[in-house]
XYZ file of C-alpha atoms in Angstrom:
552
model
C 7.793 -31.010 -7.958
C 10.143 -28.927 -10.067
C 9.746 -25.337 -11.115
C 9.285 -24.105 -14.660
C 11.620 -21.669 -16.342
C 10.571 -18.206 -17.445
C 10.137 -19.445 -21.011
C 7.699 -22.086 -19.753
C 5.813 -19.584 -17.642
C 5.585 -16.913 -20.329
C 6.233 -18.891 -23.465
C 8.762 -18.131 -26.142
C 6.064 -16.593 -28.325
C 4.619 -14.496 -25.492
C 1.656 -16.855 -25.042
C 0.679 -18.321 -21.694
C 0.390 -22.124 -21.361
C -2.961 -23.598 -20.390
C -1.893 -24.194 -16.773
C -1.147 -20.509 -16.280
C -4.513 -19.608 -17.752
C -6.182 -21.947 -15.246
C -4.393 -20.198 -12.379
C -5.332 -16.773 -13.748
C -8.967 -17.872 -14.012
C -8.852 -18.928 -10.353
C -7.328 -15.575 -9.422
C -10.068 -13.742 -11.321
C -12.725 -15.725 -9.452
C -11.065 -14.857 -6.136
C -10.942 -11.158 -7.035
C -14.565 -11.302 -8.127
C -15.579 -12.814 -4.777
C -13.786 -10.112 -2.791
C -15.231 -7.247 -4.864
C -18.698 -8.660 -5.471
C -19.665 -9.429 -1.901
C -20.478 -5.931 -0.679
C -22.213 -5.072 -3.956
C -24.515 -8.095 -3.672
C -25.287 -7.563 0.013
C -26.368 -3.967 -0.525
C -29.495 -4.972 -2.452
C -30.279 -7.799 -0.016
C -30.117 -5.642 3.136
C -33.829 -4.633 3.290
C -34.825 -8.315 3.177
C -32.193 -9.240 5.769
C -33.424 -6.574 8.175
C -37.012 -7.708 7.618
C -36.129 -11.229 8.777
C -33.405 -10.675 11.392
C -34.390 -7.252 12.729
C -31.670 -5.061 14.206
C -32.223 -2.059 11.950
C -30.171 0.141 14.298
C -27.110 -2.054 13.619
C -27.598 -2.227 9.865
C -24.508 -0.177 8.980
C -22.278 -2.597 10.899
C -22.973 -5.361 8.380
C -20.887 -3.391 5.893
C -18.567 -1.684 8.399
C -17.451 -4.961 10.016
C -16.479 -6.358 6.612
C -14.649 -3.171 5.589
C -12.788 -2.905 8.890
C -11.623 -6.515 8.836
C -10.529 -6.243 5.207
C -8.539 -3.037 5.750
C -6.915 -4.201 8.984
C -5.874 -7.611 7.642
C -4.566 -6.477 4.246
C -0.981 -5.592 5.341
C -0.724 -8.743 7.466
C -1.648 -11.047 4.602
C 0.984 -9.410 2.406
C 3.703 -9.886 4.999
C 2.693 -13.478 5.809
C 2.900 -14.326 2.096
C 6.380 -12.817 1.850
C 7.610 -14.690 4.924
C 5.987 -18.113 4.611
C 4.977 -18.518 0.976
C 2.277 -17.080 -1.227
C 0.297 -20.204 -2.082
C -0.419 -21.304 1.482
C -1.463 -17.839 2.670
C -3.700 -17.348 -0.360
C -5.437 -20.682 0.106
C -5.898 -19.902 3.810
C -7.579 -16.614 2.921
C -9.958 -18.411 0.551
C -10.884 -20.923 3.270
C -11.500 -18.145 5.827
C -13.610 -16.206 3.332
C -15.702 -19.273 2.499
C -16.143 -20.106 6.204
C -17.330 -16.554 6.832
C -19.705 -16.807 3.873
C -21.228 -20.081 5.098
C -21.627 -18.780 8.650
C -23.143 -15.497 7.418
C -25.704 -17.450 5.434
C -26.648 -19.380 8.592
C -26.850 -16.295 10.871
C -29.915 -16.213 13.119
C -29.716 -12.611 14.306
C -28.015 -9.345 13.367
C -25.243 -9.774 15.929
C -24.204 -13.109 14.466
C -24.325 -11.709 10.935
C -22.059 -8.796 11.876
C -19.529 -11.124 13.517
C -19.509 -13.548 10.604
C -19.143 -10.660 8.140
C -15.980 -9.692 10.004
C -14.673 -13.244 9.409
C -15.493 -12.822 5.739
C -13.601 -9.537 5.688
C -10.499 -11.164 7.161
C -10.446 -13.572 4.242
C -11.246 -10.873 1.681
C -8.131 -8.928 2.681
C -6.007 -11.926 1.773
C -7.867 -12.530 -1.484
C -7.112 -9.106 -2.937
C -3.489 -9.036 -1.830
C -2.885 -12.643 -2.834
C -4.207 -12.154 -6.350
C -1.922 -9.213 -7.078
C 1.134 -10.716 -5.371
C 0.782 -14.057 -7.182
C 0.526 -12.246 -10.514
C 3.684 -10.425 -9.449
C 5.366 -13.789 -8.797
C 4.209 -15.501 -11.986
C 4.433 -12.761 -14.572
C 7.426 -10.534 -15.342
C 6.703 -6.790 -15.129
C 6.770 -6.391 -18.926
C 3.930 -8.922 -19.271
C 2.103 -8.013 -16.092
C 0.132 -5.028 -17.315
C -2.405 -6.897 -19.416
C -3.204 -9.337 -16.620
C -3.613 -6.637 -14.009
C -5.795 -4.839 -16.546
C -7.954 -7.966 -16.641
C -8.251 -7.804 -12.843
C -9.376 -4.189 -13.092
C -11.970 -5.362 -15.584
C -13.184 -7.932 -13.057
C -13.540 -5.170 -10.461
C -15.600 -3.073 -12.884
C -17.820 -6.052 -13.737
C -18.407 -6.668 -10.025
C -19.537 -3.074 -9.566
C -21.841 -3.277 -12.576
C -23.294 -6.712 -11.961
C -23.281 -6.854 -8.165
C -26.568 -5.048 -7.483
C -28.328 -6.905 -10.305
C -27.051 -10.296 -9.140
C -27.903 -9.476 -5.522
C -31.450 -8.463 -6.391
C -32.024 -11.539 -8.541
C -30.658 -13.959 -5.932
C -32.656 -12.353 -3.111
C -35.898 -12.355 -5.096
C -35.663 -15.952 -6.319
C -33.528 -17.876 -3.793
C -33.610 -15.801 -0.608
C -31.026 -13.515 0.982
C -28.992 -16.367 2.484
C -27.925 -17.395 -1.015
C -26.236 -14.004 -1.352
C -23.615 -15.621 0.887
C -23.953 -19.271 -0.153
C -23.259 -18.375 -3.804
C -19.645 -17.758 -2.776
C -19.140 -21.398 -1.797
C -19.125 -23.137 -5.213
C -17.169 -20.298 -6.836
C -14.627 -20.253 -4.019
C -14.307 -24.034 -4.134
C -13.428 -23.881 -7.840
C -10.748 -21.270 -7.145
C -9.397 -23.279 -4.200
C -9.136 -26.532 -6.173
C -7.534 -24.833 -9.173
C -4.931 -23.053 -7.050
C -4.177 -26.207 -5.069
C -3.777 -28.429 -8.118
C -2.081 -26.165 -10.642
C -0.197 -23.404 -8.832
C 3.227 -24.478 -7.569
C 5.319 -21.805 -5.874
C 8.458 -22.580 -3.872
C 7.815 -23.102 -0.192
C 9.510 -20.667 2.115
C 9.951 -20.651 5.844
C 11.268 -17.533 7.514
C 13.177 -17.912 10.743
C 12.025 -14.470 11.877
C 8.868 -14.127 13.965
C 5.860 -12.126 12.884
C 5.954 -8.557 14.175
C 2.983 -8.902 16.538
C 3.373 -5.486 18.161
C 3.524 -3.807 14.764
C 0.479 -5.799 13.641
C -1.510 -4.714 16.715
C -0.535 -1.049 16.367
C -1.395 -1.018 12.669
C -4.719 -2.792 13.252
C -5.710 -0.342 16.002
C -4.681 2.632 13.864
C -6.531 1.470 10.749
C -9.620 0.524 12.786
C -9.735 3.949 14.418
C -9.311 5.749 11.087
C -12.035 3.722 9.374
C -14.433 4.221 12.302
C -13.811 7.977 12.291
C -14.537 8.193 8.573
C -17.562 5.892 8.897
C -19.163 7.427 11.995
C -18.136 11.063 11.589
C -21.092 13.220 10.597
C -23.529 10.281 10.727
C -23.519 8.341 13.986
C -21.651 11.122 15.816
C -20.903 14.771 15.141
C -17.394 15.455 13.879
C -16.684 17.470 17.030
C -18.088 14.847 19.415
C -15.999 13.296 22.172
C -16.229 9.818 20.572
C -14.790 11.019 17.250
C -12.076 13.002 19.025
C -11.142 9.943 21.095
C -10.959 7.705 18.039
C -8.897 10.301 16.166
C -6.440 10.513 19.048
C -6.178 6.734 19.319
C -5.675 6.403 15.565
C -2.937 9.037 15.374
C -1.125 7.652 18.443
C -1.276 4.065 17.139
C -0.037 4.978 13.660
C 2.792 7.158 14.984
C 3.777 4.319 17.307
C 3.579 1.875 14.407
C 5.912 3.953 12.220
C 8.406 4.284 15.085
C 8.308 0.555 15.848
C 8.825 -0.388 12.196
C 12.279 1.194 12.404
C 13.114 -1.165 15.306
C 11.378 -4.444 14.382
C 13.479 -7.329 13.060
C 10.841 -8.259 10.444
C 8.523 -5.222 10.142
C 4.959 -5.645 8.894
C 5.500 -2.784 6.448
C 9.246 -2.268 5.844
C 9.678 1.495 5.593
C 12.527 1.133 3.105
C 10.000 0.472 0.321
C 8.943 4.120 0.622
C 12.467 5.204 -0.287
C 11.481 4.412 -3.852
C 9.958 7.604 -5.215
C 7.806 5.676 -7.665
C 6.374 3.470 -4.920
C 5.501 6.459 -2.739
C 3.909 8.276 -5.688
C 1.884 5.183 -6.621
C 0.632 4.923 -3.033
C -0.571 8.528 -3.250
C -2.210 7.954 -6.636
C -3.900 4.798 -5.307
C -5.268 6.749 -2.337
C -6.691 9.427 -4.642
C -8.156 6.830 -7.019
C -9.959 5.120 -4.122
C -11.141 8.518 -2.828
C -12.652 9.439 -6.191
C -13.950 6.068 -7.360
C -16.005 5.122 -4.312
C -17.226 8.685 -3.827
C -18.439 8.770 -7.426
C -20.165 5.382 -7.234
C -21.977 6.535 -4.068
C -23.223 9.972 -5.137
C -23.961 9.401 -8.813
C -26.840 6.972 -8.067
C -28.219 9.475 -5.518
C -28.234 12.195 -8.156
C -29.759 9.880 -10.771
C -32.556 8.749 -8.465
C -33.423 12.111 -6.889
C -32.896 14.437 -9.865
C -33.159 12.326 -13.007
C -35.940 10.072 -11.711
C -34.150 6.759 -12.168
C -35.165 3.680 -10.199
C -32.671 2.053 -7.846
C -31.955 -0.683 -10.407
C -31.715 1.714 -13.332
C -29.395 4.021 -11.436
C -26.963 1.131 -11.208
C -27.254 0.507 -14.950
C -26.774 4.220 -15.608
C -23.271 3.887 -14.144
C -22.354 1.732 -17.157
C -20.678 4.618 -19.067
C -18.211 5.138 -16.222
C -17.613 1.493 -15.343
C -17.569 0.359 -18.974
C -15.018 3.018 -19.892
C -12.946 2.011 -16.881
C -13.049 -1.667 -17.899
C -12.040 -1.076 -21.520
C -9.317 1.447 -20.703
C -7.791 -0.794 -18.027
C -7.416 -3.634 -20.470
C -6.113 -1.424 -23.274
C -3.602 0.262 -20.951
C -2.350 -3.137 -19.791
C -1.862 -4.434 -23.311
C -0.162 -1.270 -24.528
C 2.178 -1.390 -21.524
C 3.008 -5.025 -22.275
C 3.678 -4.281 -25.951
C 5.777 -1.138 -25.468
C 7.149 -1.443 -21.943
C 6.116 2.184 -21.378
C 3.615 3.279 -18.774
C 4.110 6.861 -17.565
C 1.647 8.232 -20.118
C -1.210 6.370 -18.426
C -0.967 7.878 -14.910
C -0.551 11.341 -16.446
C -3.485 10.883 -18.840
C -5.514 9.297 -16.039
C -4.912 12.261 -13.750
C -5.975 14.711 -16.461
C -9.090 12.780 -17.472
C -10.184 12.127 -13.900
C -9.800 15.793 -12.941
C -11.644 17.034 -16.027
C -14.384 14.414 -15.668
C -15.049 15.247 -12.020
C -15.180 18.950 -12.840
C -17.737 18.196 -15.568
C -19.801 16.149 -13.093
C -19.765 19.126 -10.716
C -21.556 21.153 -13.441
C -24.621 18.890 -13.428
C -27.894 20.468 -12.329
C -31.611 19.659 -12.438
C -31.701 20.134 -16.225
C -28.760 17.878 -17.117
C -29.831 15.039 -19.421
C -28.921 11.401 -18.875
C -26.894 11.442 -22.085
C -24.834 14.419 -20.936
C -24.219 12.959 -17.485
C -23.295 9.665 -19.170
C -20.618 11.414 -21.248
C -19.224 13.069 -18.115
C -19.145 9.718 -16.322
C -17.330 8.109 -19.252
C -14.581 10.730 -18.992
C -14.120 9.884 -15.310
C -14.130 6.173 -16.161
C -11.425 6.663 -18.779
C -9.285 8.388 -16.161
C -9.792 5.692 -13.525
C -9.102 2.981 -16.090
C -5.703 4.532 -16.800
C -4.876 4.478 -13.097
C -6.474 1.385 -11.579
C -3.884 -1.324 -12.191
C -0.995 0.721 -13.553
C -0.523 1.911 -9.971
C -0.129 -1.693 -8.796
C 2.182 -2.549 -11.699
C 4.548 0.368 -11.062
C 4.471 -0.189 -7.282
C 5.474 -3.841 -7.718
C 8.138 -2.866 -10.250
C 9.657 -0.479 -7.684
C 10.507 -3.066 -5.017
C 12.559 -6.218 -4.727
C 10.925 -9.597 -5.167
C 11.166 -10.321 -1.445
C 8.864 -7.337 -0.768
C 6.279 -8.164 -3.444
C 3.597 -9.026 -0.881
C 3.986 -5.942 1.302
C 4.138 -3.743 -1.800
C 0.868 -5.233 -3.076
C -0.822 -5.018 0.328
C 0.366 -1.464 0.995
C -0.933 -0.251 -2.364
C -4.261 -2.001 -1.743
C -4.445 -0.529 1.767
C -3.891 3.028 0.527
C -6.687 2.584 -2.000
C -8.987 1.211 0.723
C -8.199 4.095 3.065
C -8.736 6.510 0.197
C -12.208 5.079 -0.360
C -13.048 5.488 3.345
C -11.901 9.101 3.359
C -13.650 9.802 0.049
C -17.011 8.511 1.182
C -16.703 10.308 4.534
C -15.471 13.724 3.360
C -17.521 13.916 0.177
C -20.503 12.598 2.160
C -20.122 15.233 4.859
C -19.933 17.994 2.242
C -22.930 16.561 0.375
C -25.096 16.242 3.495
C -24.222 19.721 4.742
C -25.032 21.308 1.378
C -28.331 19.425 0.961
C -29.541 20.402 4.427
C -28.602 24.058 3.871
C -30.401 24.298 0.538
C -33.479 22.483 1.872
C -33.660 24.903 4.791
C -33.374 27.851 2.410
C -35.917 26.672 -0.174
C -38.418 24.693 1.906
C -38.090 26.317 5.321
C -39.094 24.305 8.352
C -40.474 21.482 6.178
C -37.139 21.158 4.415
C -35.288 20.985 7.718
C -37.699 18.340 9.004
C -37.378 16.260 5.832
C -33.575 16.049 6.050
C -33.013 16.145 9.797
C -32.446 12.385 9.948
C -30.581 11.990 6.666
C -29.865 14.058 3.582
C -30.150 10.896 1.461
C -33.776 9.926 0.841
C -34.827 6.660 -0.742
C -37.324 6.508 -3.604
C -40.279 5.742 -1.318
C -39.579 8.719 0.955
C -39.059 11.013 -2.021
C -42.392 10.007 -3.558
C -44.237 10.981 -0.352
C -42.931 14.553 -0.327
C -45.168 17.462 -1.359
C -44.381 18.843 -4.802
C -42.655 21.957 -3.461
C -40.483 19.942 -1.098
C -39.612 17.457 -3.858
C -38.472 20.240 -6.197
C -36.466 21.799 -3.368
C -34.857 18.430 -2.659
C -33.853 18.007 -6.303
C -32.192 21.433 -6.213
C -30.500 20.499 -2.942
C -29.125 17.225 -4.314
C -27.792 19.056 -7.379
C -26.049 21.516 -5.070
C -24.711 18.678 -2.903
C -23.293 16.715 -5.831
C -21.770 19.924 -7.215
C -19.809 20.403 -3.995
C -18.825 16.715 -3.678
C -17.559 16.378 -7.244
C -15.787 19.735 -7.184
C -13.920 18.518 -4.106
C -13.147 15.287 -5.969
C -11.697 17.289 -8.869
C -9.445 19.221 -6.498
C -8.223 15.990 -4.875
C -7.671 14.422 -8.318
C -5.162 17.181 -9.111
C -2.896 15.542 -6.508
C -2.874 12.349 -8.592
C -1.961 14.325 -11.701
C 0.901 16.116 -9.935
C 2.182 12.814 -8.531
C 2.033 11.203 -11.986
C 4.149 13.970 -13.506
C 6.988 13.129 -11.107
C 6.931 9.369 -11.827
C 10.215 8.107 -13.241
C 9.641 5.649 -16.076
C 11.886 2.723 -15.171
C 11.849 0.165 -18.022
C 9.824 -2.951 -17.276
C 11.865 -6.118 -17.556
C 10.585 -9.420 -18.751
C 9.605 -11.366 -21.814
C 7.998 -8.685 -23.921
C 7.159 -9.374 -27.571
C 10.742 -8.705 -28.689
C 12.583 -9.656 -25.563
C 11.628 -13.262 -24.944
C 14.853 -14.707 -26.285
C 17.258 -12.061 -25.024
C 19.453 -12.740 -22.016
C 18.584 -11.138 -18.703
C 20.424 -7.828 -18.355
C 21.160 -7.861 -22.064
C 17.910 -6.608 -23.490
C 18.534 -2.926 -23.125
C 15.868 -2.567 -20.478
C 18.187 -1.193 -17.900
C 19.632 -4.242 -16.150
C 18.146 -4.673 -12.739
C 17.120 -1.069 -12.426
C 13.493 -2.002 -11.935
C 13.796 -2.569 -8.253
C 15.636 -5.876 -8.288
C 13.362 -7.895 -10.583
C 15.454 -10.194 -12.743
C 14.033 -11.929 -15.810
C 14.954 -15.243 -14.246
C 12.932 -14.437 -11.157
C 9.806 -15.919 -12.616
C 11.644 -19.201 -12.937
C 10.802 -19.680 -9.288
C 7.108 -19.303 -10.001
C 6.264 -22.731 -11.361
C 2.708 -23.504 -12.347
C 3.066 -27.053 -13.596
C 5.403 -29.978 -13.123
C 8.129 -29.592 -15.718
C 11.739 -30.329 -16.361
C 14.179 -28.367 -14.238
C 15.487 -25.200 -15.895
C 18.874 -25.478 -17.533
C 20.323 -22.453 -15.753
C 20.286 -21.674 -12.026
C 17.288 -19.675 -10.915
C 17.349 -16.660 -8.650
C 14.978 -14.478 -6.752
C 13.052 -17.221 -4.963
C 9.968 -15.989 -3.226
């Protein structure tokens, strides 16, 4: 099997051949599976608990998946760099599908939690593999529009997940929330196996097992602290303090060991690139804001604006729709012009302003007004979502494409964990305070278990307590979104300091120009050469006329 040249991968006219489109479709399906799973399961959980029991362990169905995904993400990136992207990606699909099948067959809550962890292990490889393979196949100049498409897939998963989950559970049963992954995953697996042809690589170095263990322990401790703190355990409790100590010790040990390891899991030299470090920070902030917003906006819409659970998901359309459209536009503009700095800067401004506007919402805010505010936030996130991945990949050498993709994904995942935890703690504290002030002992009793009431519980409250709760939720969301706006300023500051290194590759006017002769700055993009994509064959074709470099 021979590899195609960059002209065959990109096309002299900038168009992608059919085989590349097939691979990209498979990658979109894989990304959809990884993003959609938690969204679908959320609406199926009441039915699952009704059949399997184990209500006290309900949170672990989501936590096990999140933990396994976060912990495995850096490892998948490194394995792909060392042993080849195609094999590691296909392995992650197989593991994800096995976890899906086993989850659908679970007979009790313990089994479901364990099988969800298996699913999460595969999901970590899906997300990293998608971005790294795009990095292998597509030159940076062309990459923006395809990563914008992936951001669109993520937005669609957030919009459609609850609706799909509810429909499947109502008509087919909750087990099909997992089984539905099998045919979709099989299509992706067959397409990748048949059409994607990347050079095989075998590293003589051994996997850094000690580094992998230290990183896994550190990430697990951090995620558990952010998940349990303020809910399962008080922030000052011995359990949270122990986990915090373990997490800090493991991560400090990990950083130290990475300076000694022969083949480190996360090579620290990638952080010498200012752009890469700034993109990691922006990704963390984007995850912090995005998942916090998608958690607390439905709470506000249900408690204050009277929306049903289903409608509250649909009412997020202004934010998610704006994010989808802007991601795709930003990608195409970047591809056409080769310029990208404007998007992180504009994204930081829009996200900060939008979150501040959301913090102004009260019990009298209309759905139209809140929708406009959400759209502003969505525009900001759309400018940031995949541009961060594009710039991060453009800042490293081809041999580090996997760890760059996985590190950026990991920072976004950790940001989401911190966002949900910190914004949630602020929200809960504010709601309980206001309820105690406005409804006295009844208010304290209502929220002593949780500051987040479902629709059924809210309907049972006396009128005075319900009005007090609406005021309390408004106060809670004010505090949460104001905090989000403050955190978003960090993304704006980071974006200002980004250095716009020209993106190399076959842009609209550069397809026929020699590498290093197109005025794009030689190899100043972190070592990516135009001929690098010649190693990323997608179909059997004649061997390229010139030697290829940058094999992955």
